[in-house]
Amino acid sequence: MMNTSHEQPICGGLQGCTPASFVENTVKKLKEQLRNDRVVLGLSGGVDSTVVAVLLHKAIGKNLFCIFVDHGLLRKNEFETVLESYKILGLNVIGVSVAQRFYDALKGVTDPEAKRKIIGKGFIDVFEEEAHKLQDVKWLAQGTIYPDIVESKSATGKVVKSHHNVGGLPERMNMKLVEPLKFLYKNEVREVGLALGIPESFIQRHPFPGPGLGVRILGEITPEKVRVLQDADDIFISGLKKYGLYHQVWQAAVILLPVQSVGVVNEERTYEKAVALRAVLSTDAMTAEWAKLPYEFLGKISNEIIYNVAGVNRVVYDISAKPPATIEWE
């Protein structure tokens, strides 16, 4: 049975429901709410937006237009592979490559909240432009889930950390917002996704932040830093899958640190960047414990990163719990 301890029942007036009944009720409500209106949805490649897309596709079919943006902060080769996967799901997807536009907007910016806002605004701008091309789009769908809302406000109402899916829309967009998952936790979203028949390769993916690698590069974002982080991240995530550890952790990431350290590679002195590996255990992302990954595995990944990723000569492992730390570093 799905958790129902939210602000309001997730099944619209029922005290509890199964994933299948949530799908049935939500699709019915979306049909009533949206009718023949056109809806635009920003896809991220993650679980939340994918589940929203398939729910909406069941409800309104061809009136859903999905936009998958390459903001230059995705994982290595992710834009091409995920775009193809979405098309296999039967979704109407428009791929937009605007990496340089985001790099230009982020140049010289180091404050984490400022970076999030710039990336969020960039998404809104792209959506607005693409929606304008489609004409007569009245709704913007988002994959907001309950922890996004909770984390964005403290008990006093003060913003703790902005989320790309929280905060509403600029009035100039002249669109209404539809968020069918906003009272669900991540584990519930996965249950709904399986009930929808979405392949496990999507459903079991680790959470990935909307701002992407932008919140995993501490300090200024540059194309070269993105390249370094993509290569290191690819080694870590691929290693977790290769050694059967990927599904044993809730989320894993590599963080590029704004420090350099002395090292020795191939008998040559180096002064290069350091990266931190992060892997956590959680059920809803509200709290998390650091994953006790095998030392042998961590050693292999460290060596593979140092000897294969140009610009990195030191790897550390983050053993911080949430709270007091957050899962992401920014």
Coordinates of C-alpha atoms in Angstrom, one line a residue:
M1 CA 0.0 0.0 0.0
M2 CA 1.3 3.4 -0.9
N3 CA 2.1 6.0 1.8
T4 CA -0.7 8.4 2.4
S5 CA 0.7 10.7 5.0
H6 CA 0.8 13.7 2.7
E7 CA -1.0 17.0 2.7
Q8 CA -3.9 15.4 0.9
P9 CA -4.7 11.9 -0.2
I10 CA -2.9 10.9 -3.4
C11 CA -6.0 9.2 -4.8
G12 CA -8.3 12.2 -4.6
G13 CA -10.4 11.7 -1.6
L14 CA -9.5 8.1 -0.8
Q15 CA -7.5 7.2 2.4
G16 CA -5.2 4.9 0.4
C17 CA -4.8 3.3 -3.0
T18 CA -2.7 0.9 -5.0
P19 CA -0.4 2.1 -7.8
A20 CA -2.8 0.8 -10.4
S21 CA -5.8 2.7 -8.9
F22 CA -3.6 5.8 -8.7
V23 CA -2.9 5.5 -12.4
E24 CA -6.6 5.0 -13.2
N25 CA -7.8 7.9 -11.0
T26 CA -5.1 10.3 -12.2
V27 CA -5.6 9.6 -15.9
K28 CA -9.3 10.2 -15.4
K29 CA -8.7 13.5 -13.6
L30 CA -6.1 14.6 -16.2
K31 CA -8.6 13.9 -19.0
E32 CA -11.3 16.0 -17.2
Q33 CA -8.8 18.8 -16.3
L34 CA -7.0 19.1 -19.7
R35 CA -9.7 18.0 -22.2
N36 CA -8.4 18.9 -25.6
D37 CA -5.7 21.4 -24.4
R38 CA -2.1 21.1 -25.5
V39 CA 0.5 20.4 -22.8
V40 CA 4.2 20.8 -22.9
L41 CA 6.5 18.8 -20.6
G42 CA 10.2 19.2 -19.9
L43 CA 11.8 15.7 -19.8
S44 CA 15.0 15.2 -17.8
G45 CA 15.7 11.5 -18.4
G46 CA 14.8 10.8 -14.7
V47 CA 12.0 8.8 -13.1
D48 CA 9.7 11.6 -12.2
S49 CA 9.4 13.4 -15.5
T50 CA 9.2 10.0 -17.3
V51 CA 6.3 8.8 -15.2
V52 CA 4.5 12.2 -15.7
A53 CA 5.0 11.9 -19.4
V54 CA 3.5 8.4 -19.7
L55 CA 0.6 9.4 -17.4
L56 CA -0.2 12.4 -19.6
H57 CA 0.3 10.4 -22.8
K58 CA -2.3 7.9 -21.5
A59 CA -4.7 10.8 -20.8
I60 CA -4.2 13.1 -23.8
G61 CA -2.1 11.3 -26.3
K62 CA -1.0 13.5 -29.2
N63 CA -1.7 16.7 -27.3
L64 CA 1.3 16.1 -25.1
F65 CA 4.5 17.6 -26.4
C66 CA 7.7 16.6 -24.6
I67 CA 10.9 18.7 -24.7
F68 CA 14.2 17.1 -23.7
V69 CA 16.9 19.8 -23.3
D70 CA 20.6 19.2 -23.5
H71 CA 21.8 22.1 -21.3
G72 CA 25.3 20.8 -21.5
L73 CA 25.1 19.4 -17.9
L74 CA 23.8 15.9 -18.6
R75 CA 25.8 12.7 -18.0
K76 CA 28.1 11.4 -20.7
N77 CA 26.2 10.6 -24.0
E78 CA 22.9 10.9 -22.1
F79 CA 21.2 13.2 -24.6
E80 CA 21.4 10.8 -27.5
T81 CA 20.6 7.6 -25.6
V82 CA 17.7 8.9 -23.5
L83 CA 16.2 10.7 -26.5
E84 CA 16.1 7.4 -28.4
S85 CA 14.6 5.6 -25.3
Y86 CA 11.8 8.1 -25.1
K87 CA 10.9 7.6 -28.7
I88 CA 10.7 3.8 -28.1
L89 CA 8.2 4.6 -25.3
G90 CA 6.0 6.2 -28.0
L91 CA 6.3 9.7 -26.7
N92 CA 6.3 12.8 -28.9
V93 CA 9.7 14.2 -28.0
I94 CA 11.5 17.3 -29.3
G95 CA 15.3 17.3 -28.6
V96 CA 16.8 20.7 -28.1
S97 CA 20.6 21.2 -27.8
V98 CA 21.5 24.5 -26.2
A99 CA 24.6 23.7 -24.2
Q100 CA 26.6 26.9 -25.1
R101 CA 23.6 29.1 -24.2
F102 CA 23.7 27.7 -20.6
Y103 CA 27.5 27.9 -20.4
D104 CA 27.4 31.6 -21.4
A105 CA 24.7 32.3 -18.8
L106 CA 26.7 30.5 -16.1
K107 CA 30.0 32.1 -16.8
G108 CA 31.6 33.5 -13.7
V109 CA 28.8 32.4 -11.4
T110 CA 29.9 30.5 -8.3
D111 CA 27.0 30.8 -5.8
P112 CA 25.0 27.6 -5.7
E113 CA 21.5 29.2 -5.5
A114 CA 22.4 31.6 -8.3
K115 CA 23.4 28.7 -10.5
R116 CA 20.2 26.9 -9.8
K117 CA 18.1 29.9 -10.6
I118 CA 20.0 30.6 -13.9
I119 CA 19.6 27.0 -15.0
G120 CA 15.9 27.0 -13.9
K121 CA 15.3 30.2 -15.9
G122 CA 17.1 28.8 -18.8
F123 CA 14.7 25.8 -18.9
I124 CA 11.7 28.1 -18.6
D125 CA 13.0 30.2 -21.5
V126 CA 13.6 27.1 -23.7
F127 CA 10.1 25.8 -22.9
E128 CA 8.6 29.1 -23.7
E129 CA 10.3 29.3 -27.0
E130 CA 9.5 25.7 -28.0
A131 CA 5.9 26.0 -26.8
H132 CA 5.5 29.2 -28.9
K133 CA 6.6 27.2 -31.9
L134 CA 3.9 24.6 -31.2
Q135 CA 1.2 27.2 -30.8
D136 CA -1.8 27.2 -28.5
V137 CA -0.1 25.3 -25.6
K138 CA -2.0 26.1 -22.4
W139 CA -0.3 23.9 -19.8
L140 CA 3.2 23.2 -18.6
A141 CA 3.6 19.8 -16.9
Q142 CA 6.3 19.2 -14.3
G143 CA 7.6 16.2 -12.4
T144 CA 7.4 17.8 -9.0
I145 CA 7.3 15.3 -6.1
Y146 CA 6.5 15.9 -2.4
P147 CA 10.1 16.1 -1.2
D148 CA 10.8 18.9 -3.7
I149 CA 8.1 21.0 -2.1
V150 CA 9.1 20.1 1.5
E151 CA 12.8 20.8 1.0
S152 CA 12.1 24.2 -0.7
K153 CA 10.6 25.6 2.5
S154 CA 11.5 25.5 6.2
A155 CA 8.9 25.5 8.9
T156 CA 9.0 29.3 8.8
G157 CA 8.4 29.4 5.1
K158 CA 11.9 30.5 4.3
V159 CA 13.5 29.0 1.1
V160 CA 16.0 26.4 2.1
K161 CA 17.1 25.2 -1.4
S162 CA 15.3 26.0 -4.6
H163 CA 14.2 23.1 -6.7
H164 CA 13.9 23.3 -10.5
N165 CA 10.3 22.0 -10.3
V166 CA 9.1 24.4 -7.5
G167 CA 8.3 28.0 -7.6
G168 CA 5.6 28.5 -10.2
L169 CA 5.9 30.0 -13.7
P170 CA 6.6 33.5 -14.9
E171 CA 3.4 35.3 -15.8
R172 CA 4.6 36.1 -19.3
M173 CA 4.4 32.3 -20.1
N174 CA 0.6 32.5 -19.8
M175 CA 0.4 28.8 -19.0
K176 CA -1.2 26.8 -16.2
L177 CA 0.7 24.2 -14.2
V178 CA -0.1 20.5 -14.0
E179 CA 1.9 18.4 -11.4
P180 CA 0.2 15.0 -11.0
L181 CA 3.0 13.6 -8.8
K182 CA 3.3 16.5 -6.3
F183 CA 2.0 14.5 -3.3
L184 CA 4.1 11.4 -3.9
Y185 CA 7.5 10.3 -2.6
K186 CA 10.1 8.8 -4.9
N187 CA 9.4 5.2 -4.0
E188 CA 5.7 5.8 -4.8
V189 CA 6.6 7.3 -8.1
R190 CA 8.6 4.2 -9.0
E191 CA 5.6 2.0 -8.0
V192 CA 3.3 4.1 -10.3
G193 CA 5.9 3.8 -13.1
L194 CA 5.9 0.0 -12.9
A195 CA 2.1 0.0 -12.9
L196 CA 2.3 2.0 -16.1
G197 CA 4.5 -0.6 -17.7
I198 CA 7.6 1.7 -18.0
P199 CA 10.7 -0.5 -18.4
E200 CA 12.8 -1.0 -15.2
S201 CA 15.8 0.6 -16.9
F202 CA 13.9 3.9 -16.5
I203 CA 12.2 3.2 -13.2
Q204 CA 15.3 2.0 -11.3
R205 CA 17.5 4.9 -12.4
H206 CA 19.0 6.8 -9.6
P207 CA 17.6 10.3 -9.0
F208 CA 19.4 12.9 -11.0
P209 CA 18.9 16.7 -10.3
G210 CA 17.2 18.9 -12.8
P211 CA 20.2 21.3 -12.8
G212 CA 22.3 18.2 -13.7
L213 CA 26.0 18.3 -13.2
G214 CA 25.7 22.0 -12.6
V215 CA 25.1 21.3 -8.9
R216 CA 28.0 18.8 -8.8
I217 CA 30.6 21.2 -10.0
L218 CA 31.5 23.4 -7.1
G219 CA 32.4 26.9 -8.2
E220 CA 32.2 28.2 -11.8
I221 CA 30.9 25.9 -14.5
T222 CA 33.0 25.6 -17.6
P223 CA 32.9 23.1 -20.6
E224 CA 36.2 21.6 -19.5
K225 CA 35.0 21.0 -16.0
V226 CA 31.9 19.4 -17.4
R227 CA 34.0 17.1 -19.5
V228 CA 36.1 16.1 -16.5
L229 CA 33.0 15.4 -14.4
Q230 CA 31.2 13.5 -17.2
D231 CA 34.2 11.2 -17.6
A232 CA 34.6 10.5 -13.9
D233 CA 30.9 10.1 -13.4
D234 CA 30.7 7.6 -16.2
I235 CA 33.4 5.5 -14.6
F236 CA 31.8 5.5 -11.2
I237 CA 28.2 4.7 -12.4
S238 CA 29.4 2.1 -14.9
G239 CA 31.5 0.5 -12.1
L240 CA 28.5 0.3 -9.8
K241 CA 26.6 -1.5 -12.5
K242 CA 29.4 -3.8 -13.4
Y243 CA 30.0 -5.0 -9.8
G244 CA 26.3 -5.3 -9.0
L245 CA 26.2 -2.4 -6.6
Y246 CA 24.0 0.1 -8.6
H247 CA 20.7 -1.1 -7.2
Q248 CA 22.0 -1.4 -3.7
V249 CA 22.3 2.3 -3.3
W250 CA 19.6 5.0 -3.6
Q251 CA 21.8 7.6 -5.5
A252 CA 25.4 7.9 -6.5
A253 CA 27.3 10.9 -7.9
V254 CA 30.7 12.3 -8.5
I255 CA 31.4 15.9 -7.3
L256 CA 34.1 18.0 -8.9
L257 CA 35.8 20.0 -6.0
P258 CA 37.2 23.5 -6.4
V259 CA 40.6 22.5 -5.1
Q260 CA 43.8 21.1 -6.6
S261 CA 46.4 18.9 -5.0
V262 CA 49.8 17.5 -5.6
G263 CA 50.1 14.0 -6.9
V264 CA 52.4 11.6 -8.8
V265 CA 51.2 9.9 -12.0
N266 CA 53.6 7.9 -14.2
E267 CA 56.5 9.1 -12.1
E268 CA 55.6 12.7 -12.9
R269 CA 54.5 15.4 -10.4
T270 CA 51.0 16.6 -11.0
Y271 CA 48.9 19.4 -9.6
E272 CA 45.4 18.5 -10.6
K273 CA 41.7 18.5 -9.5
A274 CA 40.1 16.3 -6.8
V275 CA 36.7 14.6 -7.0
A276 CA 34.5 13.2 -4.3
L277 CA 32.4 10.1 -4.7
R278 CA 29.0 10.1 -3.1
A279 CA 26.7 7.1 -2.6
V280 CA 23.7 7.1 -0.2
L281 CA 21.0 4.8 1.1
S282 CA 17.5 6.2 1.4
T283 CA 13.8 5.5 0.9
D284 CA 12.4 9.0 0.2
A285 CA 15.4 11.4 0.0
M286 CA 14.2 13.2 3.1
T287 CA 17.0 11.4 5.1
A288 CA 19.9 9.4 3.9
E289 CA 22.9 7.4 5.1
W290 CA 26.2 7.1 3.3
A291 CA 26.6 3.7 1.6
K292 CA 29.3 1.4 2.9
L293 CA 30.7 0.4 -0.5
P294 CA 33.4 -2.2 -0.4
Y295 CA 36.9 -0.8 0.0
E296 CA 38.2 -2.9 -2.9
F297 CA 35.6 -1.4 -5.2
L298 CA 36.3 2.1 -4.1
G299 CA 40.0 1.5 -4.7
K300 CA 39.4 0.2 -8.2
I301 CA 37.2 3.2 -9.1
S302 CA 39.7 5.6 -7.7
N303 CA 42.6 4.2 -9.7
E304 CA 40.4 4.1 -12.9
I305 CA 39.4 7.7 -12.5
I306 CA 42.9 9.0 -11.8
Y307 CA 44.5 7.1 -14.6
N308 CA 41.8 7.7 -17.2
V309 CA 40.4 11.1 -16.5
A310 CA 42.8 13.9 -17.6
G311 CA 42.8 16.6 -15.0
V312 CA 42.1 14.5 -11.9
N313 CA 44.7 13.1 -9.5
R314 CA 42.8 12.6 -6.2
V315 CA 39.6 10.8 -5.2
V316 CA 37.8 11.0 -1.8
Y317 CA 34.7 9.4 -0.5
D318 CA 31.9 11.4 1.2
I319 CA 30.7 9.8 4.4
S320 CA 28.2 12.4 5.4
A321 CA 24.6 11.6 6.4
K322 CA 21.5 13.7 5.6
P323 CA 20.9 15.6 7.8
P324 CA 23.1 17.5 8.5
A325 CA 24.4 17.3 5.0
T326 CA 22.3 17.1 1.9
I327 CA 22.6 14.4 -0.8
E328 CA 23.8 16.8 -3.4
W329 CA 26.7 19.2 -2.5
E330 CA 24.9 22.3 -3.9

